[in-house]
PDB file of C-alpha atoms in Angstrom:
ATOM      1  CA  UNK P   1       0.000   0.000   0.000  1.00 47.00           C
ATOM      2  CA  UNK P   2       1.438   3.435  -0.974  1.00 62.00           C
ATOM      3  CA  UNK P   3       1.686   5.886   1.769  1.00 91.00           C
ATOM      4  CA  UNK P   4       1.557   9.466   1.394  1.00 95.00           C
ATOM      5  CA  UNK P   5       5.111  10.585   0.261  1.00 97.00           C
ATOM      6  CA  UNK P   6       5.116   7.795  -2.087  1.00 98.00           C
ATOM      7  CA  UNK P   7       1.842   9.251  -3.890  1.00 97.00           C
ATOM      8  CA  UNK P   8       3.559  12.766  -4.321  1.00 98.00           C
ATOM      9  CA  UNK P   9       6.112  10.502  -6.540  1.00 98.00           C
ATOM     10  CA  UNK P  10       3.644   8.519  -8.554  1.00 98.00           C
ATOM     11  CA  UNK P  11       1.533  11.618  -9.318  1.00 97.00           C
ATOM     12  CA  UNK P  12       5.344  13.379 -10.217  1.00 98.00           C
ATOM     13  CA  UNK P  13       5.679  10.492 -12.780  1.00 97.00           C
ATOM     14  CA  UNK P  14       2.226  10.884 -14.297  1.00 98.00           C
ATOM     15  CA  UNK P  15       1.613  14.018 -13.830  1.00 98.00           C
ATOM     16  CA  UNK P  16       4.427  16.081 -14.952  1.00 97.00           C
ATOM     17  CA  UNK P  17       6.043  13.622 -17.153  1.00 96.00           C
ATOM     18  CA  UNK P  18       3.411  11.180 -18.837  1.00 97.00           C
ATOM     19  CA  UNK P  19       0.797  13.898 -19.366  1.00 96.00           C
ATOM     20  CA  UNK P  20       3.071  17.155 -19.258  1.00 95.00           C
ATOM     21  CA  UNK P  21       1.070  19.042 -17.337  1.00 97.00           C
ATOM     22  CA  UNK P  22       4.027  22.530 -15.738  1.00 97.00           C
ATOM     23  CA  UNK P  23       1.278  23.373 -13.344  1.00 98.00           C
ATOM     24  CA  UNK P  24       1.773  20.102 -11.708  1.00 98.00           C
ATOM     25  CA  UNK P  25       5.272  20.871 -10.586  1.00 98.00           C
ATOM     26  CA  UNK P  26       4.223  24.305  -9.163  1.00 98.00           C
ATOM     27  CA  UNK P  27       2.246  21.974  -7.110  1.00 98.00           C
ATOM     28  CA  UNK P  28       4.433  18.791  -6.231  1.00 98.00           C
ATOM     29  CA  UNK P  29       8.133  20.490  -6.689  1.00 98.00           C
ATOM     30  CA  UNK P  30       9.118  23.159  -3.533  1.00 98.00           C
ATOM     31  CA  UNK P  31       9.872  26.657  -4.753  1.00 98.00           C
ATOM     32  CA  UNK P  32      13.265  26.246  -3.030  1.00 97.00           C
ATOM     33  CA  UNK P  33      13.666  22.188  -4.544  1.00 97.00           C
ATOM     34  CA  UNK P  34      16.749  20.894  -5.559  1.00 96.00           C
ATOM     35  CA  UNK P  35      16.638  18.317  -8.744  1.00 94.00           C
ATOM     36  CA  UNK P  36      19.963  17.302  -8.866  1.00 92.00           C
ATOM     37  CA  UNK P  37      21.983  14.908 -11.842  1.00 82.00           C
ATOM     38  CA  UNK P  38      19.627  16.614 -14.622  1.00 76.00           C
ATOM     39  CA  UNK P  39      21.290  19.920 -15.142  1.00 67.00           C
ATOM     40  CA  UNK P  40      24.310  20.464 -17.760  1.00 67.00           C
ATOM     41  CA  UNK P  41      27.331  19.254 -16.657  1.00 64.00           C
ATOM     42  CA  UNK P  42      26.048  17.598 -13.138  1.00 67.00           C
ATOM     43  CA  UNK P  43      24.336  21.166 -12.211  1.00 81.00           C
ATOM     44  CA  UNK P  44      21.172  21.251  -9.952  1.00 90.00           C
ATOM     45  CA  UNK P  45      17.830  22.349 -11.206  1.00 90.00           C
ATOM     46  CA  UNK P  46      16.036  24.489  -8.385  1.00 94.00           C
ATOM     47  CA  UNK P  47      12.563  25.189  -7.970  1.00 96.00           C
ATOM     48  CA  UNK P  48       9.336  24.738 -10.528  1.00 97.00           C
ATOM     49  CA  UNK P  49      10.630  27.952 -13.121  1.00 96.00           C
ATOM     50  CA  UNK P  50      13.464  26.311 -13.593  1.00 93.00           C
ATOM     51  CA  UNK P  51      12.473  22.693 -14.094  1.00 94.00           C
ATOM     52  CA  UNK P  52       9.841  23.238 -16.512  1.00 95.00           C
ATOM     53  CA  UNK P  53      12.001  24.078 -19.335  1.00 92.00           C
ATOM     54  CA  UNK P  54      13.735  21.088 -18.611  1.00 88.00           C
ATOM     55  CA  UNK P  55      10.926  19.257 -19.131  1.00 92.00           C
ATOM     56  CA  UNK P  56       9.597  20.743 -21.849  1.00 92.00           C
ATOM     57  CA  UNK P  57      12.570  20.013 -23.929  1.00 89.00           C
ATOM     58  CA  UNK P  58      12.381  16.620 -23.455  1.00 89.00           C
ATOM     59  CA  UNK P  59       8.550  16.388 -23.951  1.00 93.00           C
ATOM     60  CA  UNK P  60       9.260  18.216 -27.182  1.00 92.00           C
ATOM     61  CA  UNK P  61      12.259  15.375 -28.181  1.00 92.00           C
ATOM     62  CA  UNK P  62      10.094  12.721 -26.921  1.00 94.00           C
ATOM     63  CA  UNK P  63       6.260  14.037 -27.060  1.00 95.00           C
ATOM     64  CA  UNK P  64       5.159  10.248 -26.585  1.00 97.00           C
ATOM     65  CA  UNK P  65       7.079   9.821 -23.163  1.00 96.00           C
ATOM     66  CA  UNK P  66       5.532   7.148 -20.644  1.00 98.00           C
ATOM     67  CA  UNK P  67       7.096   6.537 -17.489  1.00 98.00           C
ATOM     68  CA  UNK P  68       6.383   3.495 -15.699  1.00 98.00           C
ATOM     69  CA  UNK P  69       7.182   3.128 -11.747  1.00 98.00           C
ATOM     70  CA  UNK P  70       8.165  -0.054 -11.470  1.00 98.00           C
ATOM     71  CA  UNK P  71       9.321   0.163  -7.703  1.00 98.00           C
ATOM     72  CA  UNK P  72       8.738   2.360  -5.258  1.00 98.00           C
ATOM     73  CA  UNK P  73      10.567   2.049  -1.444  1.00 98.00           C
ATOM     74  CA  UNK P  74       9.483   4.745   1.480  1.00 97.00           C
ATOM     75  CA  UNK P  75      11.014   5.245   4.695  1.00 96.00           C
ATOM     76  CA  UNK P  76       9.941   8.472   6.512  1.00 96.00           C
ATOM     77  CA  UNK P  77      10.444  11.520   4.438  1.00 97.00           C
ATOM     78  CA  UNK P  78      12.085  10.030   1.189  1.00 98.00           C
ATOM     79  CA  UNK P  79      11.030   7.609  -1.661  1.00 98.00           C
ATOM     80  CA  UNK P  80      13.248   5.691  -4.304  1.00 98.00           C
ATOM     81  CA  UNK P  81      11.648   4.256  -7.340  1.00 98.00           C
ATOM     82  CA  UNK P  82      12.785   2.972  -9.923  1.00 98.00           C
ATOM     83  CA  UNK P  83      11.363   3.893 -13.072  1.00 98.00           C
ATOM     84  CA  UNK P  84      11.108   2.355 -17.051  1.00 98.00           C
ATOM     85  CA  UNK P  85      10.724   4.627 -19.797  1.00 97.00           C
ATOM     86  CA  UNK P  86       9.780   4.056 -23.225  1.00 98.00           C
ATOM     87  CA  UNK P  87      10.097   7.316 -26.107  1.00 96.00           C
ATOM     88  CA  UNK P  88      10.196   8.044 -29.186  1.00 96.00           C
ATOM     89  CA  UNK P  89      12.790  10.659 -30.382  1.00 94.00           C
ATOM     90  CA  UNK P  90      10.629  12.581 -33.067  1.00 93.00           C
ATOM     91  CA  UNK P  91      12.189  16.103 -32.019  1.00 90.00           C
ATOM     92  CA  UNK P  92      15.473  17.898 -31.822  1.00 83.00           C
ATOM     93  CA  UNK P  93      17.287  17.459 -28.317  1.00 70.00           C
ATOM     94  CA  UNK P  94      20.593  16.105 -27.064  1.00 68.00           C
ATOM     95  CA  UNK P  95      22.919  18.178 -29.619  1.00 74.00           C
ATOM     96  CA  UNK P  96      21.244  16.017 -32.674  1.00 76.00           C
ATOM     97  CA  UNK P  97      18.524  16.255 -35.149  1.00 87.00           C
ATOM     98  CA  UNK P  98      15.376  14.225 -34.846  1.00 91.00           C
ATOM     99  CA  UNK P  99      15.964  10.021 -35.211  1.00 92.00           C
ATOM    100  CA  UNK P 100      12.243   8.672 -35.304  1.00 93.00           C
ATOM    101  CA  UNK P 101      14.046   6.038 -33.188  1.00 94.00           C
ATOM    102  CA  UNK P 102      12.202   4.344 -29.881  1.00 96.00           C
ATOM    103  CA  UNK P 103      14.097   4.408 -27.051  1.00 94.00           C
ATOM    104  CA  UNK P 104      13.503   2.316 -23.939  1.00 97.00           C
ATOM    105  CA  UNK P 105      15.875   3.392 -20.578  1.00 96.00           C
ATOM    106  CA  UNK P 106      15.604   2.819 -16.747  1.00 97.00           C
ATOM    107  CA  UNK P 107      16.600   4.793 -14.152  1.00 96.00           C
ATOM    108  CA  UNK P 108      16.097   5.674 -10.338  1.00 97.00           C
ATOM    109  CA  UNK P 109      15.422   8.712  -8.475  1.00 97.00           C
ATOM    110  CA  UNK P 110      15.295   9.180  -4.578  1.00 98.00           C
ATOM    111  CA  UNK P 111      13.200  11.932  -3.251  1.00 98.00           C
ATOM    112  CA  UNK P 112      12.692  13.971   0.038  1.00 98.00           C
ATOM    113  CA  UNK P 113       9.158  15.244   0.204  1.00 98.00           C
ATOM    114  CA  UNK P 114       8.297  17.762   2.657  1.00 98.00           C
ATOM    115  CA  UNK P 115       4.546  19.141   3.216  1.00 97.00           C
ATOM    116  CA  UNK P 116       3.783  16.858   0.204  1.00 97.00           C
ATOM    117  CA  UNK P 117       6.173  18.384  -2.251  1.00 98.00           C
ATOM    118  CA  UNK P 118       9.510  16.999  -3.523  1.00 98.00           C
ATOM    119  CA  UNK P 119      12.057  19.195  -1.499  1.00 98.00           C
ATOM    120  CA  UNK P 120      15.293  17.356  -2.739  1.00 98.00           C
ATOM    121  CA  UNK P 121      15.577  14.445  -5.820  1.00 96.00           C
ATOM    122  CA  UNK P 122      18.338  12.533  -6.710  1.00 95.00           C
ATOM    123  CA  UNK P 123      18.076  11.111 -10.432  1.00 91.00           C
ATOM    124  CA  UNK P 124      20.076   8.927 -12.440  1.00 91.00           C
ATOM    125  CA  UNK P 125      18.833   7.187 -15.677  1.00 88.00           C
ATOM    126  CA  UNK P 126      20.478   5.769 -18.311  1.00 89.00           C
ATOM    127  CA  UNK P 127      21.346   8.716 -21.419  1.00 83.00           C
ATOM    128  CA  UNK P 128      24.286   7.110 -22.226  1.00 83.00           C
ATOM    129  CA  UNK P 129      22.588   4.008 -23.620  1.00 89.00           C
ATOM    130  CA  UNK P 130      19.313   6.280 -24.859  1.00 87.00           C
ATOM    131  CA  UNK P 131      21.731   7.911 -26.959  1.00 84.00           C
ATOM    132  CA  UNK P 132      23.061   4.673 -27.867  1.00 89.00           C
ATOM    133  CA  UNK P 133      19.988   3.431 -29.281  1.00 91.00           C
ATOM    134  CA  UNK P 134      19.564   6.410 -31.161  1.00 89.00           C
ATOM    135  CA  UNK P 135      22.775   5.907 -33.021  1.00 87.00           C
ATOM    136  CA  UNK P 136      24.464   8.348 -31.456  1.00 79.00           C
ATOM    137  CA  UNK P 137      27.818   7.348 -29.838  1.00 70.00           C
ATOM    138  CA  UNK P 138      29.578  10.518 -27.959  1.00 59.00           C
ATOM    139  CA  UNK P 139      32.648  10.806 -26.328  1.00 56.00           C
ATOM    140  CA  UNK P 140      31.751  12.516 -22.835  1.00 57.00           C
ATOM    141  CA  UNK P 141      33.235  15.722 -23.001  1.00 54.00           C
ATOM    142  CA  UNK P 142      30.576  15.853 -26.479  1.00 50.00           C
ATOM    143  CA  UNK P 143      27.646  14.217 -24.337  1.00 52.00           C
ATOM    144  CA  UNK P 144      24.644  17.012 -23.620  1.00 56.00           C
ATOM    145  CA  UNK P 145      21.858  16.966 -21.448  1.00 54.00           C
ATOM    146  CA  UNK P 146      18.851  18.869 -22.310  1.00 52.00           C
ATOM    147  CA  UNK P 147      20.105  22.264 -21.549  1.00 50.00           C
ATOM    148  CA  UNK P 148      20.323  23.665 -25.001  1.00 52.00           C
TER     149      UNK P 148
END
């Protein structure tokens, strides 16, 4: 049975990143929140104005995202789950045009939630083999995130 805090992930998941809905991170990511291992270069995303371009971008690369949380684990204020994604690349993103390739990556993400928003995250999913199966195959100095 899901307790609160691990709720405020599962709606994160759906919410924000299967349907796309920014107001949902106004709601379920703390003005002051850290998002940490998504930014360029290791740099932390904080608080819902900047996140949302961040997921916009990626919605735009990958308009059919769907998120799956395949595990979730709670103990007091945090949540890990681990997480299965399957996308199709049909926009630009990652420093390369368009592939029309499907993609399908894990990853896991521990979160602190605080008054029922996500005060802290800790992500880490697999880009290196997304790009991968898109035919891309960067050294890591060439390697971008989503930040341009």
């Amino acid at each position: 049975m899901s307790t609160e805090n691990t709720q405020v992930v599962r709606r994160w998941f759906e919410e924000v990143w299967n349907q796309g809905n920014l107001d949902a991170i106004d709601e379920l990511f703390a003005a002051d929140g850290i998002a940490r291992g998504l930014g360029e270069a290791g740099r932390d995303v904080i608080g819902p104005d900047a996140f949302k371009p961040f997921v916009q971008r990626l919605r735009s690369a990958f308009p059919d995202l769907h998120i799956t949380v395949d595990e979730t684990i709670e103990q007091g204020d945090r949540v890990a789950a681990r997480f299965s994604a399957v996308m199709t690349h049909t926009g630009d993103a990652l420093g390369f045009p368009a592939t029309g390739r499907q993609v399908q990556v894990q990853g896991i993400t521990f979160s602190q939630i605080t008054n029922g928003q996500i005060v802290d995250g800790w992500n880490n999913w697999d880009i290196y083999g997304m790009m991968l199966q898109l035919g891309a195959n960067p050294a890591p100095a060439q390697a971008k995130l989503l930040d341009e």
